[in-house]
Short mmCIF file of C-alpha atoms in Angstrom, two decimals:
data_model
loop_
_atom_site.label_atom_id
_atom_site.label_comp_id
_atom_site.label_asym_id
_atom_site.label_seq_id
_atom_site.Cartn_x
_atom_site.Cartn_y
_atom_site.Cartn_z
CA MET A 1 0.04 0.04 -0.02
CA SER A 2 2.86 2.37 0.71
CA ALA A 3 4.24 1.77 -2.86
CA ALA A 4 0.67 2.54 -4.13
CA SER A 5 0.49 5.78 -2.06
CA ALA A 6 3.83 6.96 -3.44
CA VAL A 7 2.71 6.17 -7.16
CA LEU A 8 -0.56 8.14 -6.78
CA LEU A 9 1.31 11.10 -5.19
CA LEU A 10 4.02 11.21 -7.66
CA ALA A 11 1.60 10.74 -10.60
CA ASN A 12 -0.29 13.90 -9.77
CA PRO A 13 0.96 15.82 -6.59
CA ARG A 14 -1.36 18.76 -7.08
CA GLY A 15 -4.56 16.69 -7.42
CA GLY A 16 -6.58 16.89 -4.32
CA ALA A 17 -7.96 13.29 -4.88
CA ASN A 18 -4.48 11.88 -5.36
CA ARG A 19 -3.23 13.48 -2.26
CA TRP A 20 -5.98 12.11 -0.05
CA ALA A 21 -5.83 8.75 -1.69
CA ALA A 22 -2.03 8.70 -0.90
CA PHE A 23 -2.94 9.76 2.77
CA PHE A 24 -5.28 6.97 3.50
CA LEU A 25 -3.23 4.41 1.85
CA ALA A 26 -0.19 5.43 3.95
CA CYS A 27 -2.25 5.30 7.11
CA ALA A 28 -3.68 1.79 6.11
CA ALA A 29 -0.10 0.62 5.42
CA VAL A 30 1.14 1.80 8.92
CA GLY A 31 -1.27 -0.87 10.38
CA GLY A 32 0.52 -3.56 8.58
CA LEU A 33 3.60 -2.88 10.61
CA GLU A 34 2.13 -3.64 13.98
CA GLY A 35 3.39 -7.31 14.03
CA THR A 36 6.80 -6.24 12.72
CA LEU A 37 7.09 -3.52 15.39
CA ARG A 38 6.13 -5.76 18.27
CA GLU A 39 8.67 -8.45 17.10
CA ALA A 40 11.30 -5.78 17.08
CA GLY A 41 10.54 -4.94 20.73
CA LEU A 42 8.79 -1.74 20.03
CA PRO A 43 5.27 -2.24 21.57
CA ARG A 44 4.65 1.37 22.18
CA ILE A 45 5.29 2.32 18.52
CA ALA A 46 3.10 -0.63 17.49
CA ASP A 47 0.19 0.59 19.63
CA ALA A 48 0.62 4.11 18.13
CA ALA A 49 0.52 2.48 14.56
CA VAL A 50 -2.79 0.83 15.44
CA TYR A 51 -4.20 4.10 16.63
CA VAL A 52 -3.12 5.93 13.40
CA ASN A 53 -4.37 2.96 11.24
CA GLN A 54 -7.71 2.82 12.97
CA THR A 55 -8.51 6.56 13.22
CA TRP A 56 -6.71 8.43 10.28
CA THR A 57 -7.56 5.81 7.55
CA PRO A 58 -11.42 6.37 7.74
CA TYR A 59 -10.83 10.12 8.01
CA GLY A 60 -8.60 9.91 4.91
CA ILE A 61 -11.15 7.68 2.91
CA LEU A 62 -14.03 10.15 3.70
CA ALA A 63 -11.85 13.07 2.67
CA PHE A 64 -10.84 11.35 -0.45
CA SER A 65 -14.48 10.47 -1.34
CA LEU A 66 -15.54 14.02 -0.87
CA THR A 67 -12.86 15.34 -3.00
CA HIS A 68 -13.29 12.83 -5.76
CA ALA A 69 -17.03 13.39 -5.85
CA GLU A 70 -16.44 17.28 -5.77
CA LYS A 71 -18.51 17.61 -2.58
CA TRP A 72 -16.31 20.00 -0.63
CA PRO A 73 -17.34 23.59 0.03
CA LYS A 74 -16.00 25.76 -2.84
CA ARG A 75 -14.61 28.40 -0.30
CA ARG A 76 -11.10 27.51 0.86
CA ARG A 77 -11.70 28.65 4.38
CA THR A 78 -14.95 26.78 4.83
CA ARG A 79 -13.31 23.63 3.34
CA ALA A 80 -10.44 23.84 5.77
CA LEU A 81 -12.84 24.22 8.67
CA LEU A 82 -14.78 21.24 7.62
CA GLN A 83 -11.56 19.11 7.21
CA ALA A 84 -10.56 20.08 10.67
CA ALA A 85 -13.94 19.33 12.09
CA LEU A 86 -13.87 15.76 10.64
CA LEU A 87 -10.69 15.18 12.55
CA ILE A 88 -12.38 15.78 15.96
CA PRO A 89 -13.55 12.24 16.42
CA ALA A 90 -10.03 10.92 16.05
CA ALA A 91 -8.74 13.42 18.48
CA ALA A 92 -11.53 12.61 20.98
CA THR A 93 -10.76 9.02 20.61
CA LEU A 94 -7.15 9.64 21.65
CA ALA A 95 -8.24 11.85 24.52
CA VAL A 96 -10.20 8.90 26.13
CA THR A 97 -7.76 6.28 25.19
CA PRO A 98 -5.55 4.93 28.04
CA LEU A 99 -1.94 5.58 27.23
CA GLU A 100 -0.34 3.56 30.27
CA PRO A 101 0.82 0.85 30.52
CA ALA A 102 -0.17 0.56 26.83
CA ILE A 103 -2.19 2.25 24.20
CA ARG A 104 -5.45 0.35 24.02
CA VAL A 105 -8.00 1.68 21.59
CA ASP A 106 -11.75 1.07 22.48
CA PHE A 107 -13.14 -0.44 19.34
CA GLY A 108 -16.66 -0.19 20.44
CA LEU A 109 -16.25 3.54 20.90
CA LEU A 110 -14.33 3.65 17.65
CA LEU A 111 -17.17 1.95 15.86
CA CYS A 112 -19.62 4.76 16.76
CA TRP A 113 -17.98 7.20 14.43
CA VAL A 114 -15.90 5.06 12.17
CA GLY A 115 -18.89 3.20 10.86
CA PRO A 116 -20.72 6.47 9.80
CA TYR A 117 -17.51 7.68 8.16
CA TYR A 118 -17.06 4.38 6.09
CA ALA A 119 -20.74 4.25 5.24
CA ALA A 120 -20.74 7.96 4.32
CA SER A 121 -17.59 7.40 2.14
CA CYS A 122 -19.35 4.65 0.19
CA TRP A 123 -22.53 6.62 -0.18
CA VAL A 124 -20.74 9.62 -1.62
CA LEU A 125 -18.84 7.45 -4.18
CA LEU A 126 -22.07 5.65 -5.21
CA ARG A 127 -24.08 8.88 -5.48
CA ALA A 128 -21.40 10.59 -7.53
CA LEU A 129 -21.45 7.45 -9.79
CA LEU A 130 -25.26 7.41 -10.21
CA THR A 131 -25.54 11.16 -10.86
CA GLU A 132 -22.62 11.61 -13.38
CA ALA A 133 -23.80 12.35 -16.85
CA ASP A 134 -20.55 12.60 -18.79
CA PRO A 135 -19.73 9.15 -20.07
CA ARG A 136 -15.97 9.72 -19.72
CA ARG A 137 -16.20 10.81 -16.04
CA ARG A 138 -18.77 8.17 -15.34
CA ARG A 139 -16.32 5.40 -16.24
CA GLY A 140 -13.69 6.94 -13.80
CA ARG A 141 -16.19 7.06 -11.16
CA LEU A 142 -17.22 3.43 -11.72
CA LEU A 143 -13.67 2.27 -11.53
CA THR A 144 -13.11 4.17 -8.26
CA THR A 145 -16.23 2.77 -6.73
CA LEU A 146 -15.48 -0.77 -7.70
CA ILE A 147 -11.85 -0.53 -6.30
CA ILE A 148 -12.67 1.16 -3.03
CA VAL A 149 -16.28 0.45 -1.80
CA PRO A 150 -15.91 -3.37 -1.40
CA THR A 151 -12.76 -3.22 0.60
CA VAL A 152 -14.09 -0.36 2.65
CA LEU A 153 -17.16 -2.23 3.71
CA ALA A 154 -15.00 -5.38 4.29
CA ALA A 155 -12.80 -3.17 6.63
CA LEU A 156 -15.80 -2.08 8.48
CA ALA A 157 -17.29 -5.57 8.87
CA PHE A 158 -13.93 -7.56 9.68
CA ILE A 159 -12.02 -4.97 11.55
CA ASN A 160 -14.28 -2.47 13.28
CA VAL A 161 -17.55 -4.39 13.94
CA ALA A 162 -15.66 -7.80 14.60
CA ARG A 163 -13.07 -6.21 16.85
CA ALA A 164 -15.81 -4.28 18.81
CA ILE A 165 -17.39 -7.59 19.54
CA GLU A 166 -14.17 -9.58 20.07
CA PRO A 167 -11.05 -7.37 20.53
CA ASP A 168 -8.59 -10.28 19.66
CA PHE A 169 -10.41 -11.17 16.53
CA ASP A 170 -7.88 -12.11 13.78
CA PHE A 171 -9.12 -10.13 10.84
CA PHE A 172 -6.18 -10.40 8.61
CA ALA A 173 -7.10 -13.53 6.75
CA TYR A 174 -10.39 -11.97 5.71
CA ILE A 175 -9.42 -8.42 4.95
CA SER A 176 -6.26 -9.38 2.98
CA VAL A 177 -8.59 -10.92 0.37
CA PHE A 178 -10.27 -7.56 -0.20
CA VAL A 179 -6.88 -5.66 -0.09
CA ILE A 180 -5.53 -7.87 -2.81
CA TYR A 181 -8.57 -7.49 -4.93
CA SER A 182 -8.40 -3.55 -4.66
CA LEU A 183 -4.73 -3.50 -5.51
CA ALA A 184 -5.18 -5.95 -8.35
CA MET A 185 -8.16 -4.02 -9.66
CA ALA A 186 -6.33 -0.84 -9.31
CA LEU A 187 -3.38 -2.17 -11.28
CA LEU A 188 -5.40 -3.43 -13.96
CA CYS A 189 -7.29 -0.18 -14.33
CA VAL A 190 -3.87 1.73 -14.47
CA PHE A 191 -2.91 -0.22 -17.49
CA MET A 192 -6.24 -0.31 -19.25
CA TYR A 193 -8.09 2.95 -18.50
CA GLY A 194 -6.10 5.07 -16.13
CA PHE A 195 -6.90 5.60 -12.45
CA LEU A 196 -6.67 8.83 -10.54
CA GLY A 197 -4.54 10.32 -13.25
CA VAL A 198 -1.72 7.77 -13.28
CA LYS A 199 -2.30 6.71 -16.75
CA LEU A 200 -2.44 10.38 -17.82
CA ARG A 201 1.01 10.78 -16.51
CA LEU A 202 2.37 7.77 -18.32
CA GLU A 203 0.35 8.09 -21.46
CA ARG A 204 -1.38 11.20 -22.62
CA ASP A 205 -5.00 11.31 -23.43
CA PRO A 206 -4.95 10.32 -27.09
CA LEU A 207 -7.48 13.00 -28.12
CA ASP A 208 -5.52 15.85 -26.65
CA ALA A 209 -2.26 14.43 -27.98
CA THR A 210 -3.72 14.31 -31.36
CA MET A 211 -5.17 17.99 -31.19
CA GLU A 212 -1.58 19.13 -30.15
CA ALA A 213 -0.03 17.23 -33.04
CA VAL A 214 -2.56 18.39 -35.63
CA SER A 215 -1.98 22.02 -34.40
CA SER A 216 1.68 21.75 -34.59
CA GLY A 217 1.53 20.05 -38.03
CA THR A 218 -0.85 22.45 -39.70
CA THR A 219 1.15 25.30 -38.30
CA MET A 220 4.37 24.13 -40.12
CA LEU A 221 2.34 23.01 -43.24
CA ASN A 222 0.70 26.45 -43.36
CA HIS A 223 4.07 28.36 -43.07
CA THR A 224 5.66 26.03 -45.75
CA ILE A 225 2.63 26.29 -48.17
CA LYS A 226 2.61 30.07 -47.84
CA ASN A 227 6.26 30.32 -48.79
CA GLU A 228 5.94 27.97 -51.75
CA ILE A 229 2.79 29.61 -53.04
CA GLY A 230 4.67 32.99 -52.91
CA LYS A 231 7.20 31.46 -55.13
CA ILE A 232 4.68 30.01 -57.51
CA SER A 233 2.78 33.20 -57.65
CA LEU A 234 5.80 35.24 -58.43
CA SER A 235 7.10 32.81 -61.15
CA THR A 236 3.58 32.68 -62.64
CA LEU A 237 3.49 36.43 -62.91
CA ASN A 238 6.91 36.64 -64.49
CA LEU A 239 6.11 33.93 -66.93
CA GLY A 240 2.94 35.53 -67.96
CA HIS A 241 4.87 38.87 -68.91
CA ARG A 242 7.14 36.71 -71.12
CA LEU A 243 4.50 34.90 -73.08
CA PRO A 244 3.42 36.18 -76.38
CA ASP A 245 0.04 37.94 -76.21
CA ALA A 246 -1.40 35.42 -78.64
CA ASP A 247 -0.66 32.41 -76.48
CA ASP A 248 -4.03 32.46 -74.72
CA GLU A 249 -3.92 28.66 -73.88
CA ALA A 250 -0.72 29.02 -72.03
CA ARG A 251 -2.25 32.07 -70.01
CA GLN A 252 -5.36 29.75 -69.22
CA HIS A 253 -3.00 27.22 -67.71
CA LEU A 254 -1.30 29.85 -65.65
CA ALA A 255 -4.56 31.08 -64.42
CA ILE A 256 -5.53 27.42 -63.36
CA ILE A 257 -2.16 27.18 -61.54
CA SER A 258 -2.70 30.52 -59.73
CA GLN A 259 -6.37 29.62 -58.78
CA SER A 260 -5.27 26.18 -57.48
CA SER A 261 -2.62 27.70 -55.46
CA ALA A 262 -4.88 30.18 -53.83
CA HIS A 263 -7.45 27.41 -53.12
CA LEU A 264 -4.82 25.35 -51.46
CA LEU A 265 -3.56 28.25 -49.34
CA ASP A 266 -7.25 29.05 -48.34
CA MET A 267 -7.93 25.42 -47.38
CA VAL A 268 -4.78 25.08 -45.14
CA THR A 269 -5.39 28.36 -43.51
CA ARG A 270 -8.98 27.33 -42.65
CA ILE A 271 -7.72 24.09 -41.18
CA HIS A 272 -5.13 25.94 -39.12
CA GLY A 273 -7.67 28.20 -37.79
CA ARG A 274 -9.56 25.35 -36.36
CA THR A 275 -6.55 23.45 -34.98
CA LYS A 276 -4.34 26.12 -33.63
CA ALA A 277 -3.80 26.67 -29.88
CA ILE A 278 -6.85 28.43 -28.56
CA VAL A 279 -6.25 31.46 -26.19
CA LEU A 280 -9.38 32.24 -24.20
CA ARG A 281 -10.16 35.71 -23.26
CA GLU A 282 -13.10 35.18 -20.77
CA GLN A 283 -15.51 37.83 -19.67
CA PRO A 284 -19.03 37.74 -18.20
CA HIS A 285 -21.68 36.91 -20.83
CA ALA A 286 -25.22 35.66 -20.67
CA LEU A 287 -25.11 32.27 -22.23
CA GLU A 288 -28.64 32.64 -23.69
CA ALA A 289 -27.72 35.67 -25.64
CA VAL A 290 -24.55 34.00 -27.05
CA VAL A 291 -26.80 31.10 -28.23
CA ARG A 292 -29.49 33.37 -29.65
CA ASP A 293 -26.79 35.22 -31.55
CA CYS A 294 -25.61 31.87 -33.15
CA LEU A 295 -29.27 31.10 -34.17
CA ALA A 296 -29.73 34.46 -35.67
CA ARG A 297 -26.71 33.98 -37.75
CA CYS A 298 -27.75 30.58 -39.05
CA ALA A 299 -31.43 31.54 -39.40
CA ASP A 300 -31.43 31.82 -43.16
CA GLU A 301 -29.71 28.49 -43.84
CA LEU A 302 -32.01 26.81 -41.44
CA GLU A 303 -35.09 28.27 -43.01
CA ALA A 304 -33.72 27.33 -46.50
CA ARG A 305 -33.31 23.62 -45.37
CA GLY A 306 -36.70 23.56 -43.89
CA ILE A 307 -35.56 23.17 -40.37
CA ALA A 308 -37.87 24.29 -37.53
CA VAL A 309 -35.93 25.56 -34.47
CA SER A 310 -36.95 25.57 -30.80
CA PHE A 311 -34.89 26.98 -27.89
CA GLY A 312 -35.94 25.91 -24.47
CA VAL A 313 -34.52 28.12 -21.69
CA LEU A 314 -35.12 26.79 -18.23
CA GLU A 315 -32.41 29.13 -16.62
CA ARG A 316 -30.59 32.18 -17.71
CA PRO A 317 -26.98 32.09 -16.29
CA VAL A 318 -24.28 34.80 -16.68
CA LEU A 319 -20.98 32.88 -17.16
CA THR A 320 -17.37 33.78 -17.49
CA LEU A 321 -16.53 32.52 -20.78
CA ASP A 322 -14.91 33.47 -24.23
CA ALA A 323 -17.87 34.50 -26.21
CA VAL A 324 -16.10 34.44 -29.54
CA HIS A 325 -15.00 30.81 -29.18
CA VAL A 326 -18.20 29.55 -27.43
CA ARG A 327 -20.30 31.27 -30.28
CA GLU A 328 -18.04 29.45 -32.95
CA ALA A 329 -18.36 26.13 -31.12
CA VAL A 330 -22.10 26.40 -30.83
CA GLY A 331 -22.39 27.45 -34.37
CA ASN A 332 -20.51 24.35 -35.41
CA LEU A 333 -22.95 22.10 -33.62
CA ILE A 334 -25.93 23.91 -35.35
CA ALA A 335 -24.17 23.49 -38.65
CA ASN A 336 -23.48 19.89 -38.12
CA ALA A 337 -27.24 19.37 -37.12
CA ALA A 338 -28.50 21.20 -40.11
CA GLU A 339 -26.17 19.18 -42.38
CA ALA A 340 -27.53 15.96 -40.91
CA MET A 341 -31.27 16.89 -41.62
CA GLU A 342 -30.99 17.02 -45.39
CA ARG A 343 -34.71 16.89 -45.79
CA GLY A 344 -35.61 19.20 -43.11
CA GLY A 345 -36.46 18.25 -39.64
CA ARG A 346 -36.44 20.05 -36.02
CA LEU A 347 -33.55 21.45 -34.27
CA ARG A 348 -33.92 21.52 -30.43
CA LEU A 349 -31.76 23.54 -28.25
CA THR A 350 -32.07 23.48 -24.40
CA LEU A 351 -30.37 25.52 -21.69
CA GLU A 352 -30.70 24.01 -18.21
CA GLY A 353 -28.53 23.08 -15.42
CA ASN A 354 -27.94 20.97 -12.38
CA LYS A 355 -25.89 21.55 -9.09
CA ARG A 356 -22.49 21.43 -10.80
CA HIS A 357 -23.05 22.35 -14.53
CA VAL A 358 -24.94 24.63 -16.85
CA LEU A 359 -25.99 22.37 -19.70
CA LEU A 360 -26.58 23.62 -23.32
CA THR A 361 -27.97 20.70 -25.46
CA VAL A 362 -28.24 20.75 -29.36
CA ALA A 363 -30.38 17.91 -30.67
CA ASP A 364 -31.47 17.24 -34.27
CA ASP A 365 -33.89 14.70 -36.12
CA GLY A 366 -31.23 13.40 -38.44
CA PRO A 367 -30.14 9.76 -39.09
CA GLY A 368 -27.98 9.64 -36.07
CA ILE A 369 -24.56 8.30 -35.67
CA PRO A 370 -23.77 4.64 -36.12
CA LYS A 371 -22.83 3.14 -32.86
CA GLU A 372 -19.51 1.95 -34.13
CA LEU A 373 -18.47 5.47 -35.09
CA GLN A 374 -19.73 7.38 -31.95
CA ARG A 375 -16.33 7.08 -30.19
CA ARG A 376 -14.46 8.61 -33.09
CA VAL A 377 -16.60 11.78 -33.83
CA LEU A 378 -14.38 13.94 -31.68
CA GLU A 379 -11.24 13.00 -33.56
CA PRO A 380 -9.77 15.65 -35.80
CA PHE A 381 -10.43 15.06 -39.52
CA PHE A 382 -12.89 12.33 -38.80
CA SER A 383 -16.33 13.06 -40.44
CA THR A 384 -19.35 10.94 -41.04
CA LYS A 385 -20.25 13.12 -44.04
CA SER A 386 -18.85 12.60 -47.49
CA ARG A 387 -18.63 16.32 -48.53
CA THR A 388 -15.20 17.34 -49.69
CA ASP A 389 -15.33 20.66 -47.96
CA ASN A 390 -16.07 19.18 -44.58
CA TYR A 391 -12.73 18.76 -42.77
CA GLY A 392 -14.04 16.95 -39.76
CA LEU A 393 -12.90 19.70 -37.17
CA GLY A 394 -16.09 21.09 -35.95
CA LEU A 395 -16.53 18.82 -32.99
CA SER A 396 -13.00 18.47 -32.12
CA TYR A 397 -12.80 22.22 -32.13
CA ALA A 398 -15.80 22.52 -29.82
CA TYR A 399 -14.36 19.78 -27.71
CA ASN A 400 -11.22 21.77 -27.31
CA VAL A 401 -13.03 25.01 -26.47
CA MET A 402 -15.02 23.29 -23.59
CA LEU A 403 -11.90 21.60 -22.25
CA LEU A 404 -10.08 24.84 -22.00
CA SER A 405 -13.20 26.30 -20.45
CA GLY A 406 -13.21 23.81 -17.70
CA GLY A 407 -16.28 22.05 -18.98
CA THR A 408 -16.99 18.98 -21.12
CA LEU A 409 -18.56 17.86 -24.25
CA ALA A 410 -20.63 14.80 -24.62
CA VAL A 411 -22.20 13.24 -27.79
CA SER A 412 -25.05 10.66 -27.60
CA SER A 413 -26.93 9.22 -30.53
CA GLU A 414 -29.43 6.47 -31.60
CA PRO A 415 -29.39 5.54 -35.30
CA GLY A 416 -32.55 6.73 -36.89
CA ARG A 417 -33.40 8.99 -33.85
CA GLY A 418 -30.96 11.98 -34.25
CA ALA A 419 -27.94 12.91 -32.25
CA ARG A 420 -27.46 15.15 -29.09
CA VAL A 421 -24.41 17.11 -28.19
CA THR A 422 -24.23 18.52 -24.69
CA LEU A 423 -21.90 21.30 -23.56
CA ALA A 424 -21.44 21.34 -19.85
CA PHE A 425 -20.10 24.57 -18.31
CA PRO A 426 -18.96 24.51 -14.71
CA ARG A 427 -21.01 26.17 -12.24
CA LYS A 428 -17.98 27.92 -10.68
CA LYS A 429 -17.92 30.08 -13.82
CA GLN A 430 -21.41 31.36 -13.03
CA LEU A 431 -21.83 34.95 -11.68
CA ARG A 432 -25.52 35.15 -11.24
CA LYS A 433 -28.95 33.88 -12.29
CA GLU A 434 -31.21 36.25 -14.12
#
């Protein structure tokens, strides 16, 4: 456990969940030293190790669960006070524990507060899993729940409850099975999916890495093509002056070269504009106004396609955001939906929210996205459309904007029943409700 604690801490030392996970794993590992310390003739230190293991571990697990589920108060001072308050039972246990001739923890008294701590930890993790809407985050919460909850419940049953009834109960044979399960499960998840950021440190998120590579590649390509087209344009101009006036066919070929070069430059510039590194300039904006502006700009095209539009506004938040990039991202979603409904249909936008996010959903009545392609729709240059002027960058650009804004983008679809794209803006960006 001490090794796992070190790995989690080194993987992401600034992550609150990682720090608390490292803390409770270290406290749990201290309990395993009891037998070794007694054999070494250090009974007092062994007793202290039991106290740390039995009191600080449940505190650490509860703190980890609240951090992982994002349930701590947002204000730093309030959060610090709550963290200190949760330590009171551990301090009270030490205050009533006899220190002479040896430290003897009262497991009956310990169960009175450790039981609720463990039960609350499991409930917080399960609740976060059941209420998570983002598929990517839901998988992470599911893995965390599967790794931690069974072992926490086993510790509560075989250590705290059993030792409250029988202080000399040998729990090791029982709890070791669950500890091995959790460690094996965590190791498997680290290699397959990533757990608490460990995989992200060893192997970057493929989508983010792809976006960075595309941005870098198109920057170099754009620069190179501009230089080469400059040479072609100059040579074409010089060659045109030297041609006889009567050589119309040659001049037509030169015109084709010039037009093709300009088209190539325009295409690469447009691609670069969608993939270059985004710098946000965030200011307070009413999200509803930003969306209505997008709809107004697309109104003529939507009407020409025979698409009816509805915009359900259940709340009107003012958020700190970059209106230019958000407007462009929403415009991409509307354009994608319009292209999907070739024979007309209904475009439905909804602005609502929950405790943690402001949700903007764009839904269409198009053919939907085949199940086997849904995982790829955020990849740069991937498109379900066959149009030659579609570069497959609309959704990846919108994803990048939301990622930098601290939010998420989720795509859901059922073949034959349209597609839904949901932009989730964090509540912490909200200034007020109108």
